[in-house]
PDB file of C-alpha atoms in Angstrom:
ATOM      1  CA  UNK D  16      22.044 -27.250  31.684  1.00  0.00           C
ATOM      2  CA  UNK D  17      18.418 -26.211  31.599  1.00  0.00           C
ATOM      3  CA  UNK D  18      19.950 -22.250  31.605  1.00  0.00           C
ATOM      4  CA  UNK D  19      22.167 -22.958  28.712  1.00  0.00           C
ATOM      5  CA  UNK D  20      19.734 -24.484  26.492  1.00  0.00           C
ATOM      6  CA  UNK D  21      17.299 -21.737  27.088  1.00  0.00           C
ATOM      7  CA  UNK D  22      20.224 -19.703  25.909  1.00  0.00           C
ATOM      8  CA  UNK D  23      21.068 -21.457  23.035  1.00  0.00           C
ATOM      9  CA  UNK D  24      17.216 -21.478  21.652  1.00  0.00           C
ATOM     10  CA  UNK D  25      17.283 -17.885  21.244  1.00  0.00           C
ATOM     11  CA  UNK D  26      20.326 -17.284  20.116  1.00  0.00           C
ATOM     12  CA  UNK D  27      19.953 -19.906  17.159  1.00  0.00           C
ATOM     13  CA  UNK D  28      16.481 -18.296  16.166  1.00  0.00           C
ATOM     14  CA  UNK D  29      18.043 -14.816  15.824  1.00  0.00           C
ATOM     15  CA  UNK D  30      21.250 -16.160  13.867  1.00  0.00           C
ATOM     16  CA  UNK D  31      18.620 -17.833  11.497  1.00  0.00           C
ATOM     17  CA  UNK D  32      16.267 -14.469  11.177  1.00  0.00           C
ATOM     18  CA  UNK D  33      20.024 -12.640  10.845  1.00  0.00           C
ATOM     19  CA  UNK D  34      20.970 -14.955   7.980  1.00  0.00           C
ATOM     20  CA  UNK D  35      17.072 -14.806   6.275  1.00  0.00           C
ATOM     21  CA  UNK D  36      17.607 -11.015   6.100  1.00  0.00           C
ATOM     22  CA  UNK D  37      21.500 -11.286   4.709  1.00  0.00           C
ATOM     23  CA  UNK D  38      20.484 -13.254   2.282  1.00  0.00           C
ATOM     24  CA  UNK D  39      17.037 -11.446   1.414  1.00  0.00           C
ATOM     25  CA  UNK D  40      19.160  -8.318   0.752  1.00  0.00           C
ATOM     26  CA  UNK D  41      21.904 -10.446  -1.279  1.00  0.00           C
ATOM     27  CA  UNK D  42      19.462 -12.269  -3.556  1.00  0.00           C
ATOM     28  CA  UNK D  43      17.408  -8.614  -3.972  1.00  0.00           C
ATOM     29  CA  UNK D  44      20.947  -6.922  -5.193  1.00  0.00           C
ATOM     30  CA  UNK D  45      21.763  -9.887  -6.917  1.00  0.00           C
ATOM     31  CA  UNK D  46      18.750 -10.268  -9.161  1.00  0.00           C
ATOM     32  CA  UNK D  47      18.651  -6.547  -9.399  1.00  0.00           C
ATOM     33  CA  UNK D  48      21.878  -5.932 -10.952  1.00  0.00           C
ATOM     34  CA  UNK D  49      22.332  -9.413 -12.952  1.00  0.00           C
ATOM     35  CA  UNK D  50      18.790 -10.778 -13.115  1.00  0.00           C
ATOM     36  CA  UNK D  51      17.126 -14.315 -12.824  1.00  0.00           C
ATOM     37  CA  UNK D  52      20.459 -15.708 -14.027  1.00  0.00           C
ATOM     38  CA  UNK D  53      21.766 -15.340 -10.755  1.00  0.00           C
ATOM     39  CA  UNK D  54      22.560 -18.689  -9.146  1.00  0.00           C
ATOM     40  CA  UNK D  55      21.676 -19.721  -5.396  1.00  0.00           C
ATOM     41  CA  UNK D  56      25.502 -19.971  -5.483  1.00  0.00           C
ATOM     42  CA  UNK D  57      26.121 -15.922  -6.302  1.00  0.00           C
ATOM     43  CA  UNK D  58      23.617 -15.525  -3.318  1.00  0.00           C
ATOM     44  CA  UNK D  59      25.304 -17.731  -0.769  1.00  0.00           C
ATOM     45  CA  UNK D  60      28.735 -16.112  -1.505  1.00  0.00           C
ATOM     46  CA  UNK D  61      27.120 -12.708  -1.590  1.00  0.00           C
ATOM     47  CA  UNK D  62      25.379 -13.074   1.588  1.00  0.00           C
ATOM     48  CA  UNK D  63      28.474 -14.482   3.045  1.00  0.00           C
ATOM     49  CA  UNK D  64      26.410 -17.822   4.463  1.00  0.00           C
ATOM     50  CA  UNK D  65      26.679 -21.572   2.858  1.00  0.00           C
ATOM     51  CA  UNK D  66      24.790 -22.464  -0.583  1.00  0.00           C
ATOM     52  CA  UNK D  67      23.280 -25.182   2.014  1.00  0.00           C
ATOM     53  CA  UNK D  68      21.738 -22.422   4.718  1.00  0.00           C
ATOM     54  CA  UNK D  69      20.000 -20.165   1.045  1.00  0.00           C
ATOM     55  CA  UNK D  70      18.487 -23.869   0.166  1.00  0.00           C
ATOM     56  CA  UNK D  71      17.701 -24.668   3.912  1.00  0.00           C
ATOM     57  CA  UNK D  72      15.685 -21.486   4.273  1.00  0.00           C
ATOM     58  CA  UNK D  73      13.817 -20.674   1.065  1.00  0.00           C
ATOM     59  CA  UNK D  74      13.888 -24.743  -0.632  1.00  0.00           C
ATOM     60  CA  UNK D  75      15.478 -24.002  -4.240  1.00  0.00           C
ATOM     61  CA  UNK D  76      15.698 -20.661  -6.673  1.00  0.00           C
ATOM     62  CA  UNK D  77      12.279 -20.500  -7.558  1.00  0.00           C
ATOM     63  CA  UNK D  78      11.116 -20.047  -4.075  1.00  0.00           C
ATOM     64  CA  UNK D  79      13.174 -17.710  -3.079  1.00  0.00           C
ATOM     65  CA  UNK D  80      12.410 -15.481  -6.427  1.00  0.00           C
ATOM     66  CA  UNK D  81       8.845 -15.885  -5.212  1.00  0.00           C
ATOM     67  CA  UNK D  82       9.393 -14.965  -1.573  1.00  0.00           C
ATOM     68  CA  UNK D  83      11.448 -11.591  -3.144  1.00  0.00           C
ATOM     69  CA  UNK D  84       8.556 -11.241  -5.889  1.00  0.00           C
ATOM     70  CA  UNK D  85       5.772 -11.620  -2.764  1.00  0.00           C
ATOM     71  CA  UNK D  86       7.205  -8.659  -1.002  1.00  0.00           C
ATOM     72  CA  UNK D  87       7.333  -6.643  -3.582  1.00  0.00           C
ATOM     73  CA  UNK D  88       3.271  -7.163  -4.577  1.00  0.00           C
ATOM     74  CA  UNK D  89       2.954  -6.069  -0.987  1.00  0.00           C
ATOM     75  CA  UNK D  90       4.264  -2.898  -1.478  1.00  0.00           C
ATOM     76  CA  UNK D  91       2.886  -2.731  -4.564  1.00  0.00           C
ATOM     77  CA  UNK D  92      -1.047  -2.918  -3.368  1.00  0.00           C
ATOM     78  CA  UNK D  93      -0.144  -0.867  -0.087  1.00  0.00           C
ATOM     79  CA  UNK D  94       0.753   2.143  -2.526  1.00  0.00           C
ATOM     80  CA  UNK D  95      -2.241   1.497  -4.981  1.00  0.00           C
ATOM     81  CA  UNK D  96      -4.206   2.013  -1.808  1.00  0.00           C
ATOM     82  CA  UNK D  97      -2.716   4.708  -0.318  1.00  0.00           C
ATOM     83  CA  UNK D  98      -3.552   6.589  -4.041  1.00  0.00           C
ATOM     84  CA  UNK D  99      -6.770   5.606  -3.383  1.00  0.00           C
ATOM     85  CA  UNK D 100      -6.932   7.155  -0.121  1.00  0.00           C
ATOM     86  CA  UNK D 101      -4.962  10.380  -1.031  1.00  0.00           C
ATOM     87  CA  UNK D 102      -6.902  14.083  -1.201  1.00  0.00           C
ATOM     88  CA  UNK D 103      -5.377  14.282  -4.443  1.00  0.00           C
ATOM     89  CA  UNK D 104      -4.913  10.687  -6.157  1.00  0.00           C
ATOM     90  CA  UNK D 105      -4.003  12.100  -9.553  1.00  0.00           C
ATOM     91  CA  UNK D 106      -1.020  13.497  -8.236  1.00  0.00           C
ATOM     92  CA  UNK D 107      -0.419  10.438  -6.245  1.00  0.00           C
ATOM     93  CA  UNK D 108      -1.004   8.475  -9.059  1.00  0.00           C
ATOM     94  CA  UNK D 109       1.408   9.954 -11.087  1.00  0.00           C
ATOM     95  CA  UNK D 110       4.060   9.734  -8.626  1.00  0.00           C
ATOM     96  CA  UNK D 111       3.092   6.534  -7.722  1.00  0.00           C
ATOM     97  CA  UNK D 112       3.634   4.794 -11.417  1.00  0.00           C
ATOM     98  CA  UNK D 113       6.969   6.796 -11.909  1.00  0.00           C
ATOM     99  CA  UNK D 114       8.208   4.967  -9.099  1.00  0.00           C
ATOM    100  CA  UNK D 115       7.135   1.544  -9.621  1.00  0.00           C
ATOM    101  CA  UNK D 116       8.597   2.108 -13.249  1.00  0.00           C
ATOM    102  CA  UNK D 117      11.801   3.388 -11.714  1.00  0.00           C
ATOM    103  CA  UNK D 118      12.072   0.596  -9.773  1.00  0.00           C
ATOM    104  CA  UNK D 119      11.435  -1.897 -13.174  1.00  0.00           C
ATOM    105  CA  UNK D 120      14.119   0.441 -14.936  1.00  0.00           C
ATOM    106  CA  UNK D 121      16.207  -0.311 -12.234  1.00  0.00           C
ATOM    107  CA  UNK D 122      15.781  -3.884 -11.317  1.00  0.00           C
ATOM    108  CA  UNK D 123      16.408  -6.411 -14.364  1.00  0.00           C
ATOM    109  CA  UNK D 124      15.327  -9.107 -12.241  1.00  0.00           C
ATOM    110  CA  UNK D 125      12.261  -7.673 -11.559  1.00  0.00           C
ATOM    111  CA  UNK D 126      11.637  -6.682 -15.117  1.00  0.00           C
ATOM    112  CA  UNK D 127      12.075  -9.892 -16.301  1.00  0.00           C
ATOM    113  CA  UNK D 128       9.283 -10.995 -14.273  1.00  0.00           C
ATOM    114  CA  UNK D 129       6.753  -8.595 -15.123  1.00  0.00           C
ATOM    115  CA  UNK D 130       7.336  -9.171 -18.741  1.00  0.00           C
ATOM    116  CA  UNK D 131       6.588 -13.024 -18.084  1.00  0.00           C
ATOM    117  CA  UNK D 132       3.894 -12.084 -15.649  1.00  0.00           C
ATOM    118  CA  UNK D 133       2.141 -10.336 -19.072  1.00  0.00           C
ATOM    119  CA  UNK D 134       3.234 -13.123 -21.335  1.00  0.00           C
ATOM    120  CA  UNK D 135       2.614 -16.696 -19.005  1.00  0.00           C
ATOM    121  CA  UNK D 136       2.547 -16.040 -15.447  1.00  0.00           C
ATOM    122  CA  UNK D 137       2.906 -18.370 -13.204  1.00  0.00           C
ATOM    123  CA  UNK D 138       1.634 -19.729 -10.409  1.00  0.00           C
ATOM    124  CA  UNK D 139       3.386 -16.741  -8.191  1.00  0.00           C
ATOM    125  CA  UNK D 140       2.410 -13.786 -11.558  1.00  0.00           C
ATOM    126  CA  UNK D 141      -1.290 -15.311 -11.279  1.00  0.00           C
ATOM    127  CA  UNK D 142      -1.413 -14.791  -7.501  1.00  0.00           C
ATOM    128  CA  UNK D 143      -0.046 -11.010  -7.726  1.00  0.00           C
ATOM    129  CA  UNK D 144      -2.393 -10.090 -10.275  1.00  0.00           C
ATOM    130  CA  UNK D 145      -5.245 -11.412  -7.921  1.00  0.00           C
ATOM    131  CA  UNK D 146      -3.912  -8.839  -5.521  1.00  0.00           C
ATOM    132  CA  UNK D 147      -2.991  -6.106  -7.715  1.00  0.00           C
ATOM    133  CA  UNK D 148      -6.123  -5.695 -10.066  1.00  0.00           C
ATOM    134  CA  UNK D 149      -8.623  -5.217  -7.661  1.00  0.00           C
ATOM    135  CA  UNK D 150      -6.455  -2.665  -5.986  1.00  0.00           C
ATOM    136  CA  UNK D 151      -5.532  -1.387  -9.315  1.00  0.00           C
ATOM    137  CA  UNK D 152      -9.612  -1.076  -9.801  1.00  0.00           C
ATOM    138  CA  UNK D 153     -10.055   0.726  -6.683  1.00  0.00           C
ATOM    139  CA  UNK D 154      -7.219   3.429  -7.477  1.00  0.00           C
ATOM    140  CA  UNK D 155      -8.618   3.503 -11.639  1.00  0.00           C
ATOM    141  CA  UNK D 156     -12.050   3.875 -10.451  1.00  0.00           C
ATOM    142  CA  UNK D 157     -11.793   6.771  -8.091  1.00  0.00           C
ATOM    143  CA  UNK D 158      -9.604   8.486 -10.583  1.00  0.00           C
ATOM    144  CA  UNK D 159     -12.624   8.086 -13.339  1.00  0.00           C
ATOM    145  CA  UNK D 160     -14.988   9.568 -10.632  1.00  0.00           C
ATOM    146  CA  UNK D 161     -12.905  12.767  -9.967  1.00  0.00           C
ATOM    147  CA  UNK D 162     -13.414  13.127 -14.367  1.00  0.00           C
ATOM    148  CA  UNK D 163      -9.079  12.802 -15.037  1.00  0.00           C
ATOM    149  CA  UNK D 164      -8.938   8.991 -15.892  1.00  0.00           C
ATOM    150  CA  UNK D 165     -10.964   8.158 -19.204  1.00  0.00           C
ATOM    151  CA  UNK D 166     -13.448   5.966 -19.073  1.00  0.00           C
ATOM    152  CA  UNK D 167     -11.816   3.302 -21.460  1.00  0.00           C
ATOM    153  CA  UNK D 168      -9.158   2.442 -19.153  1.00  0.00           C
ATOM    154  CA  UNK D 169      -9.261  -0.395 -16.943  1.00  0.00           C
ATOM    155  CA  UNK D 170      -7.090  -1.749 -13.545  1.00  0.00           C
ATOM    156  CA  UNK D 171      -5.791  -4.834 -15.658  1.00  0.00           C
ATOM    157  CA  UNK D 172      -3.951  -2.008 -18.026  1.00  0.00           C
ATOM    158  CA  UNK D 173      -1.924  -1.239 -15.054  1.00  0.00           C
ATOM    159  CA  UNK D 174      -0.031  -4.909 -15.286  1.00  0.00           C
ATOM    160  CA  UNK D 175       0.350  -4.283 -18.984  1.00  0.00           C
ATOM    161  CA  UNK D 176       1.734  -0.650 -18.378  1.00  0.00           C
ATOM    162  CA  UNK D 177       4.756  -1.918 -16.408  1.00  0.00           C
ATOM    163  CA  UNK D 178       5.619  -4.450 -18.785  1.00  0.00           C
ATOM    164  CA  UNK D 179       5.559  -2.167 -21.764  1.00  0.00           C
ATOM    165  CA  UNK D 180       8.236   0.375 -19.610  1.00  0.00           C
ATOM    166  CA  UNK D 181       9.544  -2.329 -18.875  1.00  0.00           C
ATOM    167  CA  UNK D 182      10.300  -3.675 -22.166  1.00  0.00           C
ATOM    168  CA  UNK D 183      11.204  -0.242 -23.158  1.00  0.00           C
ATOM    169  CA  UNK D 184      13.947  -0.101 -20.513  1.00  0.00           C
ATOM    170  CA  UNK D 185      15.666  -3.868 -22.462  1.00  0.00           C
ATOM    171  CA  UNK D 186      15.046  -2.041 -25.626  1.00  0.00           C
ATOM    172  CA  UNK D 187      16.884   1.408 -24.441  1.00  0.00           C
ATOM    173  CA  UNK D 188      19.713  -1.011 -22.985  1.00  0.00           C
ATOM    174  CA  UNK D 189      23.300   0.748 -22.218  1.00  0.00           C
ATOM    175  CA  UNK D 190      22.872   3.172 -25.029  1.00  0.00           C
ATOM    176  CA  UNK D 191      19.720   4.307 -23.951  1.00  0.00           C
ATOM    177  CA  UNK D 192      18.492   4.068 -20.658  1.00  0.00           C
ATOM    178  CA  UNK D 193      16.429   6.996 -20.102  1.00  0.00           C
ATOM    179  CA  UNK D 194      13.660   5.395 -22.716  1.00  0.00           C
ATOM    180  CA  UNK D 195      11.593   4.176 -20.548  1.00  0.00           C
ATOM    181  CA  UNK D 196      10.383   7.688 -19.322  1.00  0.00           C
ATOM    182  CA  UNK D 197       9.497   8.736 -22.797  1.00  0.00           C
ATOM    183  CA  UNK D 198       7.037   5.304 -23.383  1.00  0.00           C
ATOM    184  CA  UNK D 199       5.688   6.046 -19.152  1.00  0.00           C
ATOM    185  CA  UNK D 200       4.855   9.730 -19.890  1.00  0.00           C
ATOM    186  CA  UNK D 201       3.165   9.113 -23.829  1.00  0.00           C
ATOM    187  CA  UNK D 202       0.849   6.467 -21.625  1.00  0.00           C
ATOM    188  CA  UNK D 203       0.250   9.051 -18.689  1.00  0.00           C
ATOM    189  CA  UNK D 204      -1.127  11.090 -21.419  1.00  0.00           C
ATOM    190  CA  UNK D 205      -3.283   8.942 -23.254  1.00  0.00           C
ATOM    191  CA  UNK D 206      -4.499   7.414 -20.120  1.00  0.00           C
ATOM    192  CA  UNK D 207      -6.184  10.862 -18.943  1.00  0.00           C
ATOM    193  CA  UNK D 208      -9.735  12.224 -19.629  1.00  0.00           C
ATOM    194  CA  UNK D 209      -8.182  15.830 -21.318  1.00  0.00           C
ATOM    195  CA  UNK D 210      -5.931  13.525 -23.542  1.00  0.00           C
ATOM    196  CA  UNK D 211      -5.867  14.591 -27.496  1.00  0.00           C
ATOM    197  CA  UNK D 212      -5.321  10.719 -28.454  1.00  0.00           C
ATOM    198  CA  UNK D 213      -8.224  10.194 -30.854  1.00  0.00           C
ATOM    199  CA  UNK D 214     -11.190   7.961 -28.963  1.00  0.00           C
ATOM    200  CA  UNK D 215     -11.193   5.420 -32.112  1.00  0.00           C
ATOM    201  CA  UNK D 216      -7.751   4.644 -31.153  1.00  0.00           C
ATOM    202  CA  UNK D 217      -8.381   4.916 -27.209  1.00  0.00           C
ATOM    203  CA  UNK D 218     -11.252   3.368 -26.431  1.00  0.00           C
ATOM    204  CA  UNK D 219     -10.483  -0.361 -26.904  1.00  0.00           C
ATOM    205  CA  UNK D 220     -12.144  -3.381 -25.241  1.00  0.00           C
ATOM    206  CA  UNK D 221     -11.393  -4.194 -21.699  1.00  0.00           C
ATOM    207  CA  UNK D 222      -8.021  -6.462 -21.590  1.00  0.00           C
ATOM    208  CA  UNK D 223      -8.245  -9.570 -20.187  1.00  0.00           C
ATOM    209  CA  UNK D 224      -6.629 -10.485 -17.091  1.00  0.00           C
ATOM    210  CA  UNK D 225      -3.495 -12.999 -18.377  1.00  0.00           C
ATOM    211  CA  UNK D 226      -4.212 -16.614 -17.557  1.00  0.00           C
ATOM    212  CA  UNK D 227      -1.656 -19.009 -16.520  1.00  0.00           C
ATOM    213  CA  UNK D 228      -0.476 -22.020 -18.888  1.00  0.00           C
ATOM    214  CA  UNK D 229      -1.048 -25.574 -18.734  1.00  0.00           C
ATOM    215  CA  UNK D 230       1.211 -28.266 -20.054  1.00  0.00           C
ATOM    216  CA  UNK D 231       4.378 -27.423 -22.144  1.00  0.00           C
TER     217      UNK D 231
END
């Protein structure tokens, strides 16, 4: 008996990590393609597990849009600082915003919490831009140093960046989905040192980090 319940231990810890992942990768195609509409229901059936075992593992919707949101910061700072790091971090940085707005272009889910992240973030938002600013000042200020980032912009623009591609990308909709590279590459320009945008109309005062709401 002692041998079989040793077995069984195991066994019922890797079912449980193989159902976390199914669903993980259900819920992230899920919210992707339909957006925070999605039910825990969809998931379940997508993931091919019980509504009971998505509830059992990540407690209601909300917490498993913030376990999918959490993962997503993390690869969010780990690229900010890997710009940081790189021997040429303009480049980088380039690359590195096309992609996170590539990802918002493609991901209505995830758009839809960026633009609530800008307009009254949460308790999940709040935490992610505690995490991504002072990354995002890290990566700003060693672009400033190297005399291609002006002066005037700041790592909380970053945040507000995404959610203006973002919103770009609802406005574009079916008709026009490529819009969103138009609004990214008019703020790559006005973001750098050598840009032609008029300094009156650049050099603004530094935004303030969004704060979450109280009450209703």
């Amino acid at each position: 008996m002692a041998s079989e319940t040793n077995e069984s231990g195991p066994r019922l810890r890797s079912d449980a990590a193989r159902n976390v992942e199914r669903i993980t990768v259900a819920a992230s195609e899920a919210f992707a393609e339909h957006g925070l509409e999605v039910t825990m229901a969809d998931v379940a059936e997508r993931a091919g597990v019980g509504v009971g075992t998505v509830y059992r593992r990540f407690g209601d919707k909300a917490g498993l849009v913030d376990a999918l949101f959490t993962s997503q910061v993390d690869a969010v700072v780990m690229s900010m600082d890997a710009v940081s790091r790189a021997e040429d971090p303009a480049t980088s940085f380039v690359d590195h915003l096309a992609e996170l707005c590539a990802q918002l272009a493609e991901n209505k889910g995830l758009r839809q919490i960026v633009l609530q992240e800008v307009r009254s973030p949460g308790a999940a938002q709040s935490a992610a831009l505690e995490r991504i600013i002072p990354a995002s000042d890290v990566m700003v200020d060693r672009l400033k140093e190297l005399g291609w980032m002006r002066q005037s912009f700041h790592g909380a623009d970053v945040p507000l960046i995404l959610a203006a591609v973002g919103a770009a990308r609802e406005l574009g909709g079916a008709a026009h989905p490529a819009l969103w590279r138009r609004t990214l590459r008019l703020m790559v320009d006005g973001m750098r040192q050598d840009s032609r945008i008029p300094a009156d109309i650049a050099d603004v005062p530094e935004p303030a980090a969004p704060q979450p709401q109280t009450g209703i």
